[in-house]
CSV table of C-alpha atoms in Angstrom, one decimal:
chain,number,residue,atom,x,y,z
A,7,MET,CA,-7.0,-9.8,-8.6
A,8,ASN,CA,-4.6,-7.5,-6.8
A,9,TYR,CA,-6.5,-7.4,-3.5
A,10,ALA,CA,-7.1,-10.4,-1.2
A,11,GLU,CA,-10.7,-9.6,-0.3
A,12,HIS,CA,-11.8,-9.1,-3.9
A,13,ASN,CA,-10.2,-12.4,-4.8
A,14,LYS,CA,-12.3,-14.0,-2.1
A,15,GLU,CA,-15.6,-12.3,-3.1
A,16,LEU,CA,-15.1,-13.7,-6.7
A,17,ASN,CA,-14.8,-17.3,-5.2
A,18,ASN,CA,-11.0,-17.3,-4.9
A,19,THR,CA,-10.4,-16.9,-8.6
A,20,LEU,CA,-6.6,-17.1,-8.0
A,21,LEU,CA,-7.3,-20.1,-5.7
A,22,ILE,CA,-4.7,-19.9,-3.0
A,23,THR,CA,-4.3,-16.6,-1.2
A,24,GLU,CA,-1.1,-17.8,0.6
A,25,LYS,CA,0.6,-18.3,-2.7
A,26,LEU,CA,-0.2,-14.7,-3.7
A,27,GLU,CA,1.4,-13.5,-0.5
A,28,MET,CA,4.5,-15.4,-1.3
A,29,LYS,CA,4.5,-13.9,-4.8
A,30,THR,CA,4.5,-17.3,-6.6
A,31,VAL,CA,1.4,-16.5,-8.7
A,32,GLU,CA,1.8,-14.0,-11.6
A,33,PRO,CA,-0.5,-11.0,-11.9
A,34,VAL,CA,-3.6,-11.3,-14.0
A,35,ILE,CA,-3.3,-9.0,-17.0
A,36,PHE,CA,-5.8,-7.9,-19.7
A,37,THR,CA,-6.0,-5.1,-22.1
A,38,LYS,CA,-8.8,-2.7,-23.2
A,39,ALA,CA,-9.2,-1.0,-26.6
A,40,ASP,CA,-8.9,2.8,-26.8
A,41,SER,CA,-12.6,2.9,-27.6
A,42,ALA,CA,-13.2,1.7,-24.0
A,43,LEU,CA,-12.0,5.0,-22.6
A,44,LEU,CA,-14.6,7.2,-21.0
A,45,LYS,CA,-13.5,10.5,-19.6
A,46,ASP,CA,-14.5,14.1,-18.8
A,47,GLY,CA,-17.5,13.1,-16.7
A,48,LYS,CA,-19.4,11.8,-19.8
A,49,PRO,CA,-22.3,9.4,-18.9
A,50,PHE,CA,-21.8,5.6,-19.0
A,51,PHE,CA,-24.5,4.0,-21.1
A,52,VAL,CA,-25.3,0.6,-19.6
A,53,PRO,CA,-25.2,-2.1,-22.3
A,54,ASP,CA,-28.2,-4.0,-20.9
A,55,PHE,CA,-28.0,-6.6,-23.7
A,56,MET,CA,-24.8,-7.9,-22.0
A,57,GLY,CA,-26.4,-8.8,-18.7
A,58,ARG,CA,-25.0,-7.7,-15.4
A,59,ILE,CA,-22.4,-4.9,-15.5
A,60,ASP,CA,-20.2,-4.5,-12.4
A,61,TYR,CA,-18.2,-1.5,-11.3
A,62,GLU,CA,-14.6,-2.1,-10.2
A,63,THR,CA,-13.0,0.9,-8.7
A,64,GLU,CA,-9.2,1.1,-9.2
A,65,LEU,CA,-6.2,3.3,-8.6
A,66,VAL,CA,-4.9,4.3,-12.1
A,67,VAL,CA,-1.5,5.6,-13.2
A,68,ARG,CA,-0.4,7.3,-16.4
A,69,ILE,CA,2.7,6.2,-18.2
A,70,CYS,CA,5.0,9.1,-19.1
A,71,ARG,CA,7.9,7.6,-21.1
A,72,LEU,CA,8.7,4.7,-23.4
A,73,GLY,CA,9.9,1.6,-21.6
A,74,LYS,CA,10.6,-2.1,-22.1
A,75,GLY,CA,12.0,-4.6,-19.6
A,76,ILE,CA,11.8,-2.0,-16.8
A,77,PRO,CA,13.5,-3.1,-13.5
A,78,VAL,CA,11.3,-2.6,-10.4
A,79,ARG,CA,13.7,-0.1,-8.9
A,80,PHE,CA,13.3,2.2,-11.9
A,81,ALA,CA,9.6,1.8,-12.5
A,82,HIS,CA,8.7,4.9,-10.5
A,83,ARG,CA,10.3,7.0,-13.3
A,84,TYR,CA,7.8,5.8,-15.8
A,85,TYR,CA,4.5,7.3,-14.5
A,86,ASP,CA,3.8,10.9,-13.6
A,87,ALA,CA,0.1,11.0,-12.5
A,88,VAL,CA,-2.5,9.1,-10.6
A,89,THR,CA,-6.3,9.0,-10.5
A,90,VAL,CA,-9.3,6.8,-9.8
A,91,GLY,CA,-11.0,4.9,-12.6
A,92,ILE,CA,-13.6,2.2,-13.0
A,93,ASP,CA,-13.1,-1.0,-14.9
A,94,PHE,CA,-16.7,-1.9,-15.9
A,95,THR,CA,-17.0,-5.6,-16.4
A,96,ALA,CA,-19.8,-7.6,-18.1
A,97,ARG,CA,-19.9,-10.2,-15.4
A,98,ASP,CA,-22.3,-12.7,-17.1
A,99,VAL,CA,-20.2,-12.5,-20.3
A,100,GLN,CA,-17.0,-13.0,-18.3
A,101,LYS,CA,-18.4,-16.0,-16.5
A,102,LYS,CA,-19.3,-17.6,-19.7
A,103,ALA,CA,-15.8,-17.0,-21.1
A,104,LYS,CA,-14.2,-18.4,-18.0
A,105,ASP,CA,-16.3,-21.5,-18.1
A,106,LEU,CA,-15.4,-22.1,-21.7
A,107,GLY,CA,-11.7,-21.2,-21.2
A,108,ARG,CA,-12.0,-18.2,-23.5
A,109,PRO,CA,-10.4,-14.7,-23.3
A,110,TRP,CA,-12.2,-11.9,-21.4
A,111,THR,CA,-11.8,-9.4,-24.2
A,112,ILE,CA,-15.5,-8.6,-24.7
A,113,ALA,CA,-16.4,-8.7,-21.0
A,114,LYS,CA,-13.7,-6.2,-20.2
A,115,GLY,CA,-13.1,-4.1,-23.3
A,116,PHE,CA,-16.4,-3.0,-24.6
A,117,ASP,CA,-17.1,0.7,-25.4
A,118,GLY,CA,-17.1,2.9,-22.4
A,119,SER,CA,-15.8,0.2,-20.0
A,120,ALA,CA,-12.7,2.2,-18.9
A,121,VAL,CA,-13.8,5.3,-17.0
A,122,ILE,CA,-11.1,7.6,-16.0
A,123,GLY,CA,-11.0,10.5,-13.5
A,124,GLU,CA,-9.1,13.7,-13.3
A,125,TRP,CA,-5.3,13.2,-13.2
A,126,VAL,CA,-3.3,14.3,-10.2
A,127,ASP,CA,0.5,14.8,-10.2
A,128,LYS,CA,2.0,11.9,-8.3
A,129,ASN,CA,4.4,14.3,-6.6
A,130,ASN,CA,1.4,15.6,-4.6
A,131,TYR,CA,1.6,12.4,-2.6
A,132,ASP,CA,4.5,11.1,-0.5
A,133,ASP,CA,3.9,7.4,-1.3
A,134,ILE,CA,1.9,5.9,-4.2
A,135,GLN,CA,1.5,2.8,-2.0
A,136,SER,CA,-0.2,4.6,0.8
A,137,LEU,CA,-3.2,6.1,-1.0
A,138,HIS,CA,-6.8,5.7,0.1
A,139,PHE,CA,-9.5,5.8,-2.6
A,140,HIS,CA,-13.2,5.1,-2.6
A,141,LEU,CA,-16.3,5.0,-4.8
A,142,ASP,CA,-19.7,6.5,-3.8
A,143,ILE,CA,-22.9,5.6,-5.6
A,144,ASN,CA,-25.9,7.8,-5.0
A,145,GLY,CA,-24.1,9.2,-1.9
A,146,ASN,CA,-23.2,5.9,-0.3
A,147,THR,CA,-19.7,4.4,-0.2
A,148,VAL,CA,-19.6,1.0,-1.9
A,149,GLN,CA,-15.9,0.5,-2.3
A,150,ASP,CA,-13.0,1.6,-0.2
A,151,GLY,CA,-9.4,0.8,-1.1
A,152,PHE,CA,-5.9,1.4,0.3
A,153,SER,CA,-3.0,0.9,-2.1
A,154,LYS,CA,-0.8,-0.6,0.6
A,155,ASN,CA,-3.0,-3.7,0.5
A,156,MET,CA,-2.1,-4.5,-3.1
A,157,PHE,CA,-0.4,-7.9,-3.6
A,158,TYR,CA,1.7,-6.4,-6.4
A,159,THR,CA,2.8,-2.7,-6.1
A,160,VAL,CA,2.4,-0.3,-8.9
A,161,ASP,CA,6.2,-0.5,-9.6
A,162,GLU,CA,6.0,-4.3,-9.7
A,163,ILE,CA,3.1,-4.3,-12.1
A,164,ILE,CA,4.8,-1.9,-14.4
A,165,SER,CA,8.0,-4.0,-14.4
A,166,TYR,CA,6.0,-7.2,-15.0
A,167,ILE,CA,3.9,-5.8,-17.9
A,168,SER,CA,7.0,-4.2,-19.6
A,169,ARG,CA,8.5,-7.7,-20.0
A,170,PHE,CA,5.8,-8.4,-22.6
A,171,PHE,CA,4.5,-5.1,-23.8
A,172,THR,CA,6.5,-1.9,-24.6
A,173,LEU,CA,5.0,0.8,-22.5
A,174,LYS,CA,4.4,4.1,-24.3
A,175,THR,CA,3.7,7.7,-23.2
A,176,GLY,CA,0.0,8.1,-22.5
A,177,ASP,CA,-0.7,4.4,-21.7
A,178,ILE,CA,-3.0,4.0,-18.8
A,179,LEU,CA,-2.6,1.3,-16.2
A,180,TYR,CA,-5.4,0.1,-13.9
A,181,THR,CA,-4.0,-1.6,-10.8
A,182,GLY,CA,-6.8,-3.8,-9.5
A,183,THR,CA,-9.9,-3.4,-7.4
A,184,PRO,CA,-10.6,-3.9,-3.7
A,185,ALA,CA,-13.7,-5.7,-2.4
A,186,GLY,CA,-17.2,-4.4,-2.9
A,187,VAL,CA,-17.8,-4.7,-6.6
A,188,GLY,CA,-21.4,-4.8,-7.6
A,189,PRO,CA,-23.9,-4.0,-10.4
A,190,VAL,CA,-24.4,-0.5,-11.9
A,191,HIS,CA,-27.9,0.6,-12.7
A,192,VAL,CA,-29.4,3.2,-15.0
A,193,GLY,CA,-29.8,6.4,-13.0
A,194,ASP,CA,-26.8,5.8,-10.7
A,195,HIS,CA,-24.6,8.7,-9.8
A,196,LEU,CA,-21.0,7.6,-9.4
A,197,GLU,CA,-18.3,9.6,-7.6
A,198,GLY,CA,-14.7,8.5,-7.2
A,199,TRP,CA,-12.3,9.9,-4.5
A,200,LEU,CA,-8.6,9.9,-4.2
A,201,GLU,CA,-7.8,10.7,-0.6
A,202,ASP,CA,-10.0,13.8,0.1
A,203,ARG,CA,-10.2,14.9,-3.5
A,204,LYS,CA,-13.1,14.0,-5.8
A,205,VAL,CA,-11.6,13.1,-9.2
A,206,LEU,CA,-14.5,11.2,-10.8
A,207,ASP,CA,-18.1,12.2,-11.2
A,208,PHE,CA,-20.5,10.8,-13.8
A,209,HIS,CA,-23.9,9.2,-14.2
A,210,ALA,CA,-25.1,5.9,-15.6
A,211,ARG,CA,-27.7,6.2,-18.4
């Protein structure tokens, strides 16, 4: 819930956008198991028994050093690479969990639900908060994001998470999805772009 328009398209899950802009609502955080990771262009096998599966394209950073209680002003030292990833979400399962007040673990953390693209050294870019990224499905752009539109910056997210979890080298942080999420279908060809560089390319089976 790190982009206003995505919050709206999911029926204002965080309720009051103005509060977000004033930074009075904390970020929504969840974790995925390491078995959720899908990389190297391997196909995503749609778990049709879970109902609707939505793609959520996100800017992703890679943690490069151990950290706990990291101040925002030092957070930029704790990641060294950036890419585009997809947080696949079992939307029907998530809705049921929300309605019952239960965790999202199954809806967010099932096998293959964390697709990751090719890493790019963050020093290739002047500002991590001025990056454009987008997802194409079957040649058509379905999501288009700009990191400047985040409610919480990458550095703020890292600082917040490190209050509760010790960050370790190799940890992967997804930073939220812009508007345009939708269902993935068997046979879809998904391509993720970071600026003008294609970093993600795989098929749904």
